Structures are given as structure tokens and as C-alpha cells.
XYZ file of C-alpha atoms in Angstrom:
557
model
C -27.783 24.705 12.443
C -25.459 22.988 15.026
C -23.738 25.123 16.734
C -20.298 24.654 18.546
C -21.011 26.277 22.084
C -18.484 28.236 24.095
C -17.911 24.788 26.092
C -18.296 21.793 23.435
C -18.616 20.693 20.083
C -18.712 17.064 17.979
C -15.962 16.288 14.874
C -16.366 13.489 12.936
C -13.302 11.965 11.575
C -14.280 10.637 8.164
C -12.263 7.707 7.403
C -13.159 6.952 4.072
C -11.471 5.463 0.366
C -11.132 7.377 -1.953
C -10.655 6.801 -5.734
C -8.234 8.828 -7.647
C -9.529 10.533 -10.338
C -13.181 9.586 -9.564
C -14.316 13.092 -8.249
C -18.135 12.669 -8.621
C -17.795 9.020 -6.874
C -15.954 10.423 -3.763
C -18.441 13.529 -3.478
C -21.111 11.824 -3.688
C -19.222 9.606 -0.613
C -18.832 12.814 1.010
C -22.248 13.900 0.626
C -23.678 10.779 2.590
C -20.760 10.892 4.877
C -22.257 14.377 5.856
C -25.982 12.955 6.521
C -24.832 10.418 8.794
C -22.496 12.644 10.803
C -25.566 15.367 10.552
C -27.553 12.446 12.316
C -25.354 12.126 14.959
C -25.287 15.882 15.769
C -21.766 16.544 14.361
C -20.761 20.557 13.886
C -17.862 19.429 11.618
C -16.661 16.703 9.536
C -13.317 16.159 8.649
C -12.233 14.434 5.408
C -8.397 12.928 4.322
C -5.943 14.832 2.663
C -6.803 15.395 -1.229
C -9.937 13.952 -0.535
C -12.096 15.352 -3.358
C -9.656 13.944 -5.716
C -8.124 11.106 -3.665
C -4.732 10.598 -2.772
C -1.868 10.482 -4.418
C -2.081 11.841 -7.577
C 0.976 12.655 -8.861
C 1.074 14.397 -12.048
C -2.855 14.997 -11.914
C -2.018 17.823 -10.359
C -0.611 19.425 -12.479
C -3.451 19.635 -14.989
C -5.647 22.364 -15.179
C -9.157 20.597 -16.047
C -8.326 18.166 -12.778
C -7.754 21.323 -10.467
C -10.896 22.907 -11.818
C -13.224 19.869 -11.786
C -12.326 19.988 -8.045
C -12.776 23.587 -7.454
C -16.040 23.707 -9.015
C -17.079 19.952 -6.747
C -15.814 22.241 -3.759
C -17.848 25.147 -4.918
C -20.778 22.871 -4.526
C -19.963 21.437 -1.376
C -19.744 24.896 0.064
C -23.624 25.501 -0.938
C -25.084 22.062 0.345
C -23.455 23.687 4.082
C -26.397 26.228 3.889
C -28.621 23.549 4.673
C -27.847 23.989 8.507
C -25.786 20.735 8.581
C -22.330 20.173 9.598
C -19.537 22.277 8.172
C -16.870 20.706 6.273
C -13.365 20.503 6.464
C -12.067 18.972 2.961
C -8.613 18.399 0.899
C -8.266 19.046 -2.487
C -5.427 20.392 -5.152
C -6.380 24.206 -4.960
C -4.923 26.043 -8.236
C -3.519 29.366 -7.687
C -1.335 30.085 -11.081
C 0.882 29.329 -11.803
C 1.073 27.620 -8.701
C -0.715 24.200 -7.246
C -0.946 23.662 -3.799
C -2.098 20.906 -1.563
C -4.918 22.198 0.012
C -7.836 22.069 2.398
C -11.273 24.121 2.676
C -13.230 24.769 5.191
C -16.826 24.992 4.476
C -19.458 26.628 6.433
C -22.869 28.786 5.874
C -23.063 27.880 1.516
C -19.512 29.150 1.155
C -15.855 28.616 1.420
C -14.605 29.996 4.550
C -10.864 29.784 4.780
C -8.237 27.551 2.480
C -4.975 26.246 4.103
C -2.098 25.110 2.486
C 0.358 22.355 3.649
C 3.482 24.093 4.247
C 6.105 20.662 4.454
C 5.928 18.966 1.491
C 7.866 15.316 1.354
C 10.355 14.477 -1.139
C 11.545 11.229 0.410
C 10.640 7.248 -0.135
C 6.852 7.187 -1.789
C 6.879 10.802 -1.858
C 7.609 13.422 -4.382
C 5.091 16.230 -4.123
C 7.690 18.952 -4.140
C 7.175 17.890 -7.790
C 3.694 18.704 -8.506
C 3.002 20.931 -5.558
C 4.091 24.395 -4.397
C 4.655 24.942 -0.783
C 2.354 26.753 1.275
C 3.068 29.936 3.621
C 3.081 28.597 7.305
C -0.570 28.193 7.998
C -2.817 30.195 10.698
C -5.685 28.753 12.763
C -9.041 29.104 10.921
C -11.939 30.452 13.111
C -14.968 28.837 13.496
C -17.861 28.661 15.556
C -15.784 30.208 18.329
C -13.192 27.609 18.226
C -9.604 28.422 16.499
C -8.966 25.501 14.175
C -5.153 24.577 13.544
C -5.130 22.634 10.416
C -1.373 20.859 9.296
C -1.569 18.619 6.241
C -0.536 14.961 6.958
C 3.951 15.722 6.785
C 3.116 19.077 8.186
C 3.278 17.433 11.325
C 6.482 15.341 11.231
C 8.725 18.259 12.038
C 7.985 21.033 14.650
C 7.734 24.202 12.665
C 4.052 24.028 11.629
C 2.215 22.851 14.482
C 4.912 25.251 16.742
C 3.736 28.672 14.127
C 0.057 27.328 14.697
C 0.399 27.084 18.639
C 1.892 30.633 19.001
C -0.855 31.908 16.654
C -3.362 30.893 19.069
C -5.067 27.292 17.912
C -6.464 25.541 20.644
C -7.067 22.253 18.519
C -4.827 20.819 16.010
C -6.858 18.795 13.153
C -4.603 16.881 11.023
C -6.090 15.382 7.043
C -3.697 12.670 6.722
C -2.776 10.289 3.713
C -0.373 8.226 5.086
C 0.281 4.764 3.785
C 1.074 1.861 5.568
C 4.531 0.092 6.106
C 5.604 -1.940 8.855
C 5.159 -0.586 12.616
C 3.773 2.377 10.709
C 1.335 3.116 13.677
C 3.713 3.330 16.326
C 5.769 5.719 14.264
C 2.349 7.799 14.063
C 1.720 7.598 17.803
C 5.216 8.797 18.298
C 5.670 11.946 15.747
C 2.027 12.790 16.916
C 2.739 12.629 20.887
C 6.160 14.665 20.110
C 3.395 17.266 18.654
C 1.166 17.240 21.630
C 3.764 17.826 24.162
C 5.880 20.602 22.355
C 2.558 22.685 21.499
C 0.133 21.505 24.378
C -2.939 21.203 22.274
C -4.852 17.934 21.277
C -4.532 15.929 18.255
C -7.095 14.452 15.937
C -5.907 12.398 13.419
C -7.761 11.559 10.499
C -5.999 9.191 7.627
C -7.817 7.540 4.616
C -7.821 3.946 3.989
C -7.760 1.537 1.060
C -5.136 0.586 -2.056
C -4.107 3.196 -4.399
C -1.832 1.168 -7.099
C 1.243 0.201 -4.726
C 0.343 1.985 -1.765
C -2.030 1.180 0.525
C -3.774 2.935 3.583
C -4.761 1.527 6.834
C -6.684 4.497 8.332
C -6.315 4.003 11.813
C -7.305 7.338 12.891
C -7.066 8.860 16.503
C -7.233 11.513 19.123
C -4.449 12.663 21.769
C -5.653 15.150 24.102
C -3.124 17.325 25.162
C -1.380 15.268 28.226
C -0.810 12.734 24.874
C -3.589 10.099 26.314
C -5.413 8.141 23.782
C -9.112 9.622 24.029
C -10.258 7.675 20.282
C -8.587 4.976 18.135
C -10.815 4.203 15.061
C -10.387 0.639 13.356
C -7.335 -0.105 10.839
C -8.766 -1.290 7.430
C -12.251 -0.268 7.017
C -14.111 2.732 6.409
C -15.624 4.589 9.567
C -17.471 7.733 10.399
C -15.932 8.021 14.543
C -17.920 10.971 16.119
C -15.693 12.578 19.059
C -16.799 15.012 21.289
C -14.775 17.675 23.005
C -15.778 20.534 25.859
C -14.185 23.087 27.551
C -12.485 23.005 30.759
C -9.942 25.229 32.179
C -9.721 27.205 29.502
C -8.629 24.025 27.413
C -10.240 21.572 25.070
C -10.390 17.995 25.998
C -11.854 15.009 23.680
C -14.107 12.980 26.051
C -12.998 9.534 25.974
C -14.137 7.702 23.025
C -14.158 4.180 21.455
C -10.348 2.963 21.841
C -10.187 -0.115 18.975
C -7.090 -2.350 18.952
C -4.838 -1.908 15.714
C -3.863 -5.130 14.079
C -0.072 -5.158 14.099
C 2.820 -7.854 12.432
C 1.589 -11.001 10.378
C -2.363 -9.835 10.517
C -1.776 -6.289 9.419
C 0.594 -7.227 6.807
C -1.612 -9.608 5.314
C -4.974 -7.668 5.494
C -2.308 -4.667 3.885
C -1.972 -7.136 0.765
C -5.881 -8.401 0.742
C -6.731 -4.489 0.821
C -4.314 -3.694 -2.073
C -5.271 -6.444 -4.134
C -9.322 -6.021 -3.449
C -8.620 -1.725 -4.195
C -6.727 -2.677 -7.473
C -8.844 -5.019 -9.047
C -11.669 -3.259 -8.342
C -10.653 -0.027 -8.819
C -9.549 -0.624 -11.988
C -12.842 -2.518 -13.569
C -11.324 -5.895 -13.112
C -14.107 -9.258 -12.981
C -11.427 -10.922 -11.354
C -7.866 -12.725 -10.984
C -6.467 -15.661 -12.623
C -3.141 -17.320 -11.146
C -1.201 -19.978 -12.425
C -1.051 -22.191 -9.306
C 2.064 -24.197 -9.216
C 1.606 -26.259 -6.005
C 4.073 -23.810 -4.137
C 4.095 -21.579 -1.611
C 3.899 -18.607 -3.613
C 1.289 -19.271 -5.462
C -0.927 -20.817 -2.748
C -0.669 -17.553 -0.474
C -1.873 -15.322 -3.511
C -5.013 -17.816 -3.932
C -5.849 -17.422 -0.520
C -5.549 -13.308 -0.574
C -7.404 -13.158 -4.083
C -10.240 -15.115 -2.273
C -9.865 -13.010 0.882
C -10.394 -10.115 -1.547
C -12.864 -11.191 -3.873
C -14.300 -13.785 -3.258
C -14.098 -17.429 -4.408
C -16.600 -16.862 -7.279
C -14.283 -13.994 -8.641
C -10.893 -16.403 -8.698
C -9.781 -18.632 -11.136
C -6.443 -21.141 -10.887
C -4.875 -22.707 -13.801
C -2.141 -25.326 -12.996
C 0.081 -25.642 -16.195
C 1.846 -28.586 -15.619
C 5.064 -29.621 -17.792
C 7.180 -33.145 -17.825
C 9.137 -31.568 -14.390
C 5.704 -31.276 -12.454
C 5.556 -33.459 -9.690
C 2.426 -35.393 -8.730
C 3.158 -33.547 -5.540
C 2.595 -30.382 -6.342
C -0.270 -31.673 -8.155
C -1.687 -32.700 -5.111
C -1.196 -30.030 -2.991
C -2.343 -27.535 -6.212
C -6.123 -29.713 -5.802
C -5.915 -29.433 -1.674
C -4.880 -25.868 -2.023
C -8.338 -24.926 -4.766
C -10.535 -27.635 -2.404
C -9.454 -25.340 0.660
C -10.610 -22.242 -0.937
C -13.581 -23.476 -3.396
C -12.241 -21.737 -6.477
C -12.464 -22.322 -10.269
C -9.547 -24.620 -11.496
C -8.723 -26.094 -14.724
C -5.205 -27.754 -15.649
C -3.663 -26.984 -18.762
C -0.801 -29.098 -19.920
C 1.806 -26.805 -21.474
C 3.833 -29.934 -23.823
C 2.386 -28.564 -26.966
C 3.393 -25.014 -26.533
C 6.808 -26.238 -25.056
C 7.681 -28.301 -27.668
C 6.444 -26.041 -30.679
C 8.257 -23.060 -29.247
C 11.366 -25.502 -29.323
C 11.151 -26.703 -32.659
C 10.614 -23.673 -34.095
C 13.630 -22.692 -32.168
C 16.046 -25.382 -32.999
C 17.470 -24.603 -36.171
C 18.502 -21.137 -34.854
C 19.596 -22.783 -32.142
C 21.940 -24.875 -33.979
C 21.982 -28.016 -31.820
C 23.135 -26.060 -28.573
C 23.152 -27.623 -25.791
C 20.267 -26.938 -23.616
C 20.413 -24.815 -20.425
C 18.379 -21.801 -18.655
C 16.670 -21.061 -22.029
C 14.603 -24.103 -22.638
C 13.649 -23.863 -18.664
C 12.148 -20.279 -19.239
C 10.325 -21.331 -22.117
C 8.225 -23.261 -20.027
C 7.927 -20.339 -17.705
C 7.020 -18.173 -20.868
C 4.502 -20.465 -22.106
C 2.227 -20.377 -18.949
C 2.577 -16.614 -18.685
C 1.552 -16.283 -22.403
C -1.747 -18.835 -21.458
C -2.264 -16.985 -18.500
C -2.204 -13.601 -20.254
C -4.228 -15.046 -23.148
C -7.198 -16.320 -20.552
C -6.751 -12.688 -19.429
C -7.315 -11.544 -22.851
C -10.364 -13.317 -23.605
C -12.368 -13.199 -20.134
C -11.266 -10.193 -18.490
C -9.611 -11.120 -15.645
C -6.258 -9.360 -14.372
C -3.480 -11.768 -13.520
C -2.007 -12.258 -10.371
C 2.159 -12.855 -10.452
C 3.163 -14.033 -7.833
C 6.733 -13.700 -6.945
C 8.152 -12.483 -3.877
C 10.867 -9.805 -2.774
C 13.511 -12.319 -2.008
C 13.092 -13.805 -5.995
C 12.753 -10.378 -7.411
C 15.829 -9.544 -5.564
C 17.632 -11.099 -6.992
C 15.907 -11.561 -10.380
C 14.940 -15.291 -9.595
C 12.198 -14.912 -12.280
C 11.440 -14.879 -15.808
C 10.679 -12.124 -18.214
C 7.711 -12.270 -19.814
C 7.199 -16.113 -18.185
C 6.308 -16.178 -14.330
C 6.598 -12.223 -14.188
C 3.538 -11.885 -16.343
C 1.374 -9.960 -14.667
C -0.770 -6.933 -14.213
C -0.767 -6.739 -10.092
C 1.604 -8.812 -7.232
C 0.147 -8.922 -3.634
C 3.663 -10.563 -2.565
C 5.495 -8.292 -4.507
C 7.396 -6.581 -1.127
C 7.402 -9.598 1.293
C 10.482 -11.861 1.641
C 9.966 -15.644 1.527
C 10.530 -16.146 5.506
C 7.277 -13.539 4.797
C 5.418 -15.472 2.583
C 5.821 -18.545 4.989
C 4.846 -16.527 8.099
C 2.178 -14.910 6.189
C 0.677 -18.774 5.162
C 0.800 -20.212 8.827
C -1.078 -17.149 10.060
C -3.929 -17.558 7.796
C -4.155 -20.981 8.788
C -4.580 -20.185 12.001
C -7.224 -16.898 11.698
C -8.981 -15.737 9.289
C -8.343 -11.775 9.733
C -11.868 -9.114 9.441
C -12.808 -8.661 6.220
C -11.858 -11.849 4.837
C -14.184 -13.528 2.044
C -12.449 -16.929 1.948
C -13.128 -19.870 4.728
C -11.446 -20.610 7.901
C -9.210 -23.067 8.569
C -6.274 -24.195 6.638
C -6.376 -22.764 3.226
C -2.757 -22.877 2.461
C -2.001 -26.825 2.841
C 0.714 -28.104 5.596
C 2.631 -29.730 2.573
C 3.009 -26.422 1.114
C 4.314 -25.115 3.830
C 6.980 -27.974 4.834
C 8.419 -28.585 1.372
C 11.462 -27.948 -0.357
C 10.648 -25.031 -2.675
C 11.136 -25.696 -6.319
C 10.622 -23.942 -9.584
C 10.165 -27.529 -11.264
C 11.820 -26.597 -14.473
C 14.318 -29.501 -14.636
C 14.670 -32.803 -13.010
C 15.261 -32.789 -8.890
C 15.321 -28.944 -8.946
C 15.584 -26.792 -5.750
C 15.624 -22.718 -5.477
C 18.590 -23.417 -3.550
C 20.454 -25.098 -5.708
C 20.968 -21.616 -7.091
C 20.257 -19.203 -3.950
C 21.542 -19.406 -0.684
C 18.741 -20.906 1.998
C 15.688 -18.424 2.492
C 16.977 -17.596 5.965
C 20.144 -16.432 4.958
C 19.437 -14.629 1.951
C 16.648 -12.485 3.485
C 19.065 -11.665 6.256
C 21.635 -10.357 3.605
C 18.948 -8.880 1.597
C 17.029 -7.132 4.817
C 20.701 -5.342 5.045
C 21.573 -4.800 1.445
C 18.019 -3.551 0.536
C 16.221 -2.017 3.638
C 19.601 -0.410 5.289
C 21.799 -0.060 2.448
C 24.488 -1.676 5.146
C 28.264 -1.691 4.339
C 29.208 -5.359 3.360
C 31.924 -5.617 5.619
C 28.998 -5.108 8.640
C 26.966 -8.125 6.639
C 29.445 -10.585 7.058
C 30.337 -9.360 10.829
C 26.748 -10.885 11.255
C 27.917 -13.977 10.212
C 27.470 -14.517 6.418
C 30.325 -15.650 4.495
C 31.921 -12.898 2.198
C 31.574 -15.198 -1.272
C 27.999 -15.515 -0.512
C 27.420 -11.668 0.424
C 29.287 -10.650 -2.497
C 27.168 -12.933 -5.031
C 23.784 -11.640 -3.416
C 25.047 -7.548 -3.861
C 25.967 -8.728 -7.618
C 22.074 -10.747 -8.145
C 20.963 -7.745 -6.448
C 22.575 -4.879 -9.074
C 21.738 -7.234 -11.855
C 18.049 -7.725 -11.730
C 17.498 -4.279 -11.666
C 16.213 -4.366 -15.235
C 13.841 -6.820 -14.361
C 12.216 -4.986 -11.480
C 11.687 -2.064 -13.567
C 9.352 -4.711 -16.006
C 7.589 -6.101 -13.548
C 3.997 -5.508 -12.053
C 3.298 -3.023 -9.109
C 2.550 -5.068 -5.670
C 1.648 -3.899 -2.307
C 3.971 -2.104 0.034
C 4.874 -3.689 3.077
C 8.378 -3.143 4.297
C 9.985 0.390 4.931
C 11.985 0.059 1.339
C 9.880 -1.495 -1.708
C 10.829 -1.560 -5.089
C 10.170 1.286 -7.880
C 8.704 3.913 -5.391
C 11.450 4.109 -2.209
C 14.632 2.478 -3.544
C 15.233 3.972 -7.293
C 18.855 2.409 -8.646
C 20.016 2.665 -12.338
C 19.893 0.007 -14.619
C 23.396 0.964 -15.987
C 25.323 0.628 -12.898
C 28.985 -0.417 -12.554
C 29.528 0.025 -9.229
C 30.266 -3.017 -6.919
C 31.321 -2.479 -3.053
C 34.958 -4.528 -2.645
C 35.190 -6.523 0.578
């Protein structure tokens, strides 16, 4: 049996993705996960938070059959440590009626040595466990192998209480089971909360977060070590799975991590974009899916979704249907071919004038010779979704919609037309994202990546006038105010809830302010219809900002 000596000892941080639900699937992860770090001479490998089940799972845990599938897969995990391996350190919902608590075991010697249970339990943004979970008592360091363990749980760490009651209790290492999802400059925040630990306790850090999509959330591992002056002794990779063996000895009286493997962390355009590649690939195949269809308009939108969807799954697994309607430009034919020559997909085009014009005619005498207007555009918009959806039906594949947070803002989309959808990998990135986001993957092709290199989003794309193409000479901002300024507006509206009056001190003119706010309030009822997408930003839809549906309130300027 390895054995932690009064001077060292190896962790491994097990970075690994989880599927909810899929408890025999992420033991028998664990299981192998254990071999290799047995291979490398680890005494102890640490999993994720809730990693027997994965992470989150919401009302899961509130059913009794879940909590005891993963009590008994616990059970069994305990025995396998008999074997003279490494012990575990493992998260799981622990049921203590009529209580549920977020949990981790330690297990050593065929049996469960010590449970801990996370004490600060997050009711903010993404988070609602103070739903499903009861909080634990403050935690004490576990003993083992000579060395006293403190284990905080993932939020247990963002305020000082827990890792302070630990210190005073006598741990001389803190080891933290994280699942913490990825937003924007997420890391930093991470190095920060985790440095503030370090110096107010004096013990090292080791930080060990899962990685992959779970529906709109998705993980970017990243794990690491501080040693207790806060110097970075490991970083492990962003985005993939990773077993990172670290090994720590004694020296004046302390315990140091020896200096380790120190990997760069994507950050900006290439971590947002392998965020939405990861949550698209996790979804799809998560969920069963063959594949993805998208209806590819010649746009920008559009374009950037192929190119993730082939990032993710491969060319083979992607299919693009242009639907093209008396509006369609032979430019956006063009760049539609350039765009599905660039990334070697499937594509077939699909006229939409006899779906049009029978949903029309069978409309007009209800209609009653009324002029037309917005209607007759979205039932062009409605018949591709309905093709889409119907190729969906009949092969399998999920389909991609692809609008992006500016247009859902402001509900620049159609019900049941271009919001047709079962997943959106744009679904929380402005346009001035979606843009950025195309010119960077033109220029690199980020790890991971299945499609090609080079220019996969064509420069005409990029350097048009976007259009929805539902009437003649038709631009989105002959409705909306330019990209540039309604993403500024929105950026303060949505991600800072910001007074109005401080909107148009930055410059925007009060008419135009007030007409975004109302867009804004009004599309509510759309958001709450359409498909879940990846979080990117600090504030995305449906998880972090939650507003009524039925909702006078307007802000006077």
C-alpha cells in the first residue's frame, strides 16, 4: 500500500467529465482514473465536487433512489481501496433524512473513512443549491496517513469562515473538489479568491475543478496548486481531461507542493470559443445526438455555428441546409457554398416557395386582404424552422439555432421560425462577439478542434451588412441600432443592470436607450421559449438574470 511518509506524499488531481445521472459511466471513469494514478505512485486521488453523480443536479437530489444508487457506488468504491492502491477522496449527494447534503468521502483501507459536508452553499446567478441541499456543520480536517486533510467544497472557499474554522482546527493542507463553471475572466477570479485563502490561513491550495458541458453550463477545469506563500507550484490544462500528479514533502514543519507542470490557460476570444465547441460537443453527445443540422443563411451567425459544430463533431457529423426564399441574395448564396467548401460538410438547398406560398393561401381568406407586414416575413422564418425540425425528425439530428444575445435581447427572432431549436452555441455572445469570435478562428484553429485550419468563416461574411433577407434591401439595422451601439447599451442594461440616466452619460442618445430597455422587457417571453446555449458572459439568460414575463415597469429618463 502507498504510504504517505512523515515527510511526503503524491495527490492526483482528477480532472475529469462527468455525466449527470450516468453513475455507472463516471465510476467506471473513476475506477481507471485510480489505476493510472496507482501507476504513478499516487497515495490519494482527488475527484470534482458531486463527482459520482456529476455536477449540477438540481432536483436529482432530492430523490431518494438517486442518493442511494450513489451511496451504494460509494460503498463499492470504499472496498476496491483494500486493494493497497490509492485512497480516494470523492463527491457525492450523501442522504442523511430528512436531510441531503453535498458531500465528499474519503476512502481508505475497503471502507469509508470520514464524510464532509460543504458548509456555504450558493444561492446566487447559476446557483440554487440552498434548494436541494442542506448545509453542512463547519467541517474539520480528516486524518490520514499522518497528514490532516482540510477539505472545503468548491463556494466553501469564496468567503473566509470555512477555510479560517479548518486552519484553527489544525489542517496543514487545504484540498478543494470544485465544480465551477466558466464565464469570462473566470480564472483570474479563481486565482484571486484562492490566493485571499492562502494568505489568511497559511496553508497550500490544491484546486481540483471538473471540465466539460452540462446543458448551459460549461466547465473549463483548469485546476491548480498555491503553496502557502500563494506561488503557482501546478496549473493543469483548461478544456480537457487530465490526471496531474503533484507531489508535496515536509519542510519546516510545513507542506510544500514541489513545483509541477505550470500550463498556460487560454483566456478572451480562444477560451470563449473552445467554451462554446465544449458545450455544444457535451450536449450533443451527452444527450444521444448523431449530429447537428443548421439552416445556413450565408450570415454571420450561421457560419460561426458551422464552424463550432465541426470543431465539435466533426465534419461527417454536420449537415447545412440553405432554405432560400425570393429575398435570398445570390450573395449569401455564395458565401453559404464558400462557407460548407471551408469546412467539408453535408449541404443540400431547399427552396422554401412552396411552403411559403401554401402557408399564405391557406392564410388569405382569414386574412381578409390585409396588407402584408411582419407576418408574411416570419412565415418564411417558420417554414425553414418547421423543415429543419422535420429533417430532425426523420434522421436524428438535433438542430442548431443560431441566434445571438444581442437578437435575443431584444427578441430580434421568430417563434417557432429561426428560434427552432434544441441547443444554441451563440446563445450568450453579443454580435461584436460573434464577429470577434469568426476572425479568431480564421486565424487559429484552438486544441481540440476537428474542423480545418484556415479561414472557415469566409471574409465576405465577415465584412457584410447583416441581413435577415425577409424583404427586399433589408438590413438588421433598419430596425436596431448599429451592433456597436446596441451591445454597449445592452452590456449595461443586461450585465450591470445600470441606471439609464448613467447609459446615456456614456454617450447614447436617450430615444435610443429608452427603445432598447422597452425591446429588452418585451422579449422576455421569447427567451423563456427558446433553446439553452452556452454560458459565456457573467449574466446569461434563464439561469443568472430571471425577469417576469408580466412586467410593467419601465425606468423614466
Amino acid at each position: 500500500m502507498p504510504q504517505a511518509t512523515n515527510n511526503s506524499f503524491r495527490f492526483a488531481l482528477a480532472q475529469l467529465n462527468p455525466v449527470v445521472g450516468d453513475i455507472e459511466g463516471n465510476v467506471i471513469k473513476a475506477r481507471e482514473a485510480r489505476a493510472h494514478a496507482a501507476v504513478q505512485g499516487a497515495d490519494l486521488i482527488a475527484f470534482t465536487e458531486l463527482y459520482i453523480t456529476g455536477y449540477p443536479i438540481e432536483d436529482l437530489a432530492l430523490k431518494p433512489a438517486f442518493q442511494n444508487a450513489a451511496r451504494e457506488v460509494c460503498e463499492a468504491l470504499a472496498r476496491d481501496t483494500d486493494d493497497g492502491g490509492p485512497a480516494m477522496l470523492i463527491g457525492l449527494p450523501w442522504g442523511d433524512p430528512p436531510f441531503v447534503y453535498n458531500a465528499v468521502a474519503l476512502l481508505d483501507r475497503g471502507r469509508i473513512e470520514a464524510v464532509r459536508y460543504k458548509n456555504n452553499l450558493p444561492n446566487y446567478g447559476v446557483f440554487d443549491e440552498k434548494r436541494v441541499f442542506a448545509p453542512g456543520p463547519m467541517p474539520q480536517p480528516i486524518g490520514w496517513r499522518g497528514v490532516k486533510l482540510g477539505v472545503p467544497i468548491c463556494e466553501d472557499i469564496w468567503s473566509e469562515e470555512v477555510c479560517g474554522a479548518l486552519a484553527e482546527a489544525g489542517a496543514q493542507v487545504l484540498l478543494v473538489p470544485n465544480g465551477s463553471p466558466y464565464w469570462m475572466e473566470k480564472q483570474s477570479v479563481r486565482y484571486g479568491v484562492a490566493e485571499t485563502r492562502v494568505a489568511e490561513t497559511r496553508l497550500p491550495l490544491a484546486y481540483v475543478n471538473q471540465v466539460g458541458g452540462q446543458d448551459e453550463l460549461v466547465f473549463d477545469g483548469a485546476s491548480f496548486v498555491l503553496n502557502a506563500d500563494a506561488s503557482l507550484a501546478v496549473q493543469l490544462p483548461a478544456w480537457e481531461e487530465v490526471l496531474g500528479l503533484t507531489e508535496w514533502r515536509r519542510a519546516d514543519g510545513h507542506w510544500v507542493c514541489e513545483k509541477g507542470p505550470v500550463v498556460r490557460i487560454e483566456e478572451g476570444d480562444e477560451a470563449n470559443y473552445l467554451a462554446c465547441v465544449t458545450g455544444l460537443r457535451d450536449y450533443v453527445n451527452k444527450n444521444g445526438f448523431p449530429g447537428a443540422v443548421i439552416g445556413l443563411s450565408g450570415g454571420i451567425d450561421s457560419a460561426l455555428c458551422a464552424a463550432m459544430a465541426v470543431d465539435a463533431l466533426g465534419a461527417a457529423r454536420v449537415h447545412c441546409v440553405m432554405l432560400p426564399f425570393t429575398y435570398t441574395s445570390n450573395e449569401s448564396l455564395n458565401d453559404a457554398a464558400a462557407c460548407v467548401e471551408a469546412l467539408g460538410v453535408r449541404y443540400d438547398i431547399m427552396p422554401i416557395h412552396a411552403a411559403v406560398e401554401g402557408l399564405t393561401e391557406g392564410l388569405r381568406e382569414v386574412f381578409d386582404d390585409r396588407a402584408p407586414d411582419t407576418t408574411e416575413e416570419n412565415l418564411q422564418s417558420r417554414a425553414r424552422g418547421t423543415l429543419l425540425m422535420a429533417i430532425s425528425n426523420k434522421f436524428g439530428p438535433i438542430v442548431l439555432t443560431t441566434g445571438n444575445k444581442s437578437e435575443v435581447s431584444v427578441g430580434y427572432a421568430t417563434l417557432y421560425g429561426d428560434m427552432n431549436g434544441g441547443f444554441n452555441p451563440i446563445k450568450d455572445l453579443y454580435k461584436s462577439q460573434v464577429y470577434a469570435l469568426a476572425r479568431y478562428r480564421n486565424r487559429a484553429r484552438p486544441k481540440g478542434c476537428l474542423g480545418p485550419e484556415g479561414i472557415v468563416v469566409p471574409g465576405n461574411i465577415i465584412t457584410k451588412a447583416p441581413t435577415a433577407e425577409l424583404k427586399h434591401n433589408q438590413r438588421d439595422q433598419d430596425s436596431l441600432p448599429p451592433y456597436d451601439v446596441l451591445d454597449d447599451i445592452l452590456n449595461c442594461l443586461v450585465e450591470h443592470e445600470m441606471p439609464l440616466a448613467e447609459i446615456v452619460a456614456r454617450g447614447h442618445a436617450p430615444e435610443v436607450v429608452n427603445s432598447v430597455e422597452r425591446m429588452l422587457y418585451l422579449a422576455e417571453y421569447k427567451r423563456r421559449q427558446a433553446a439553452p446555449g452556452v454560458k459565456i458572459t457573467a449574466k446569461n439568460f434563464g439561469r443568472d438574470r430571471r425577469y417576469p414575463i408580466t412586467n410593467k415597469f419601465r425606468e423614466t429618463l
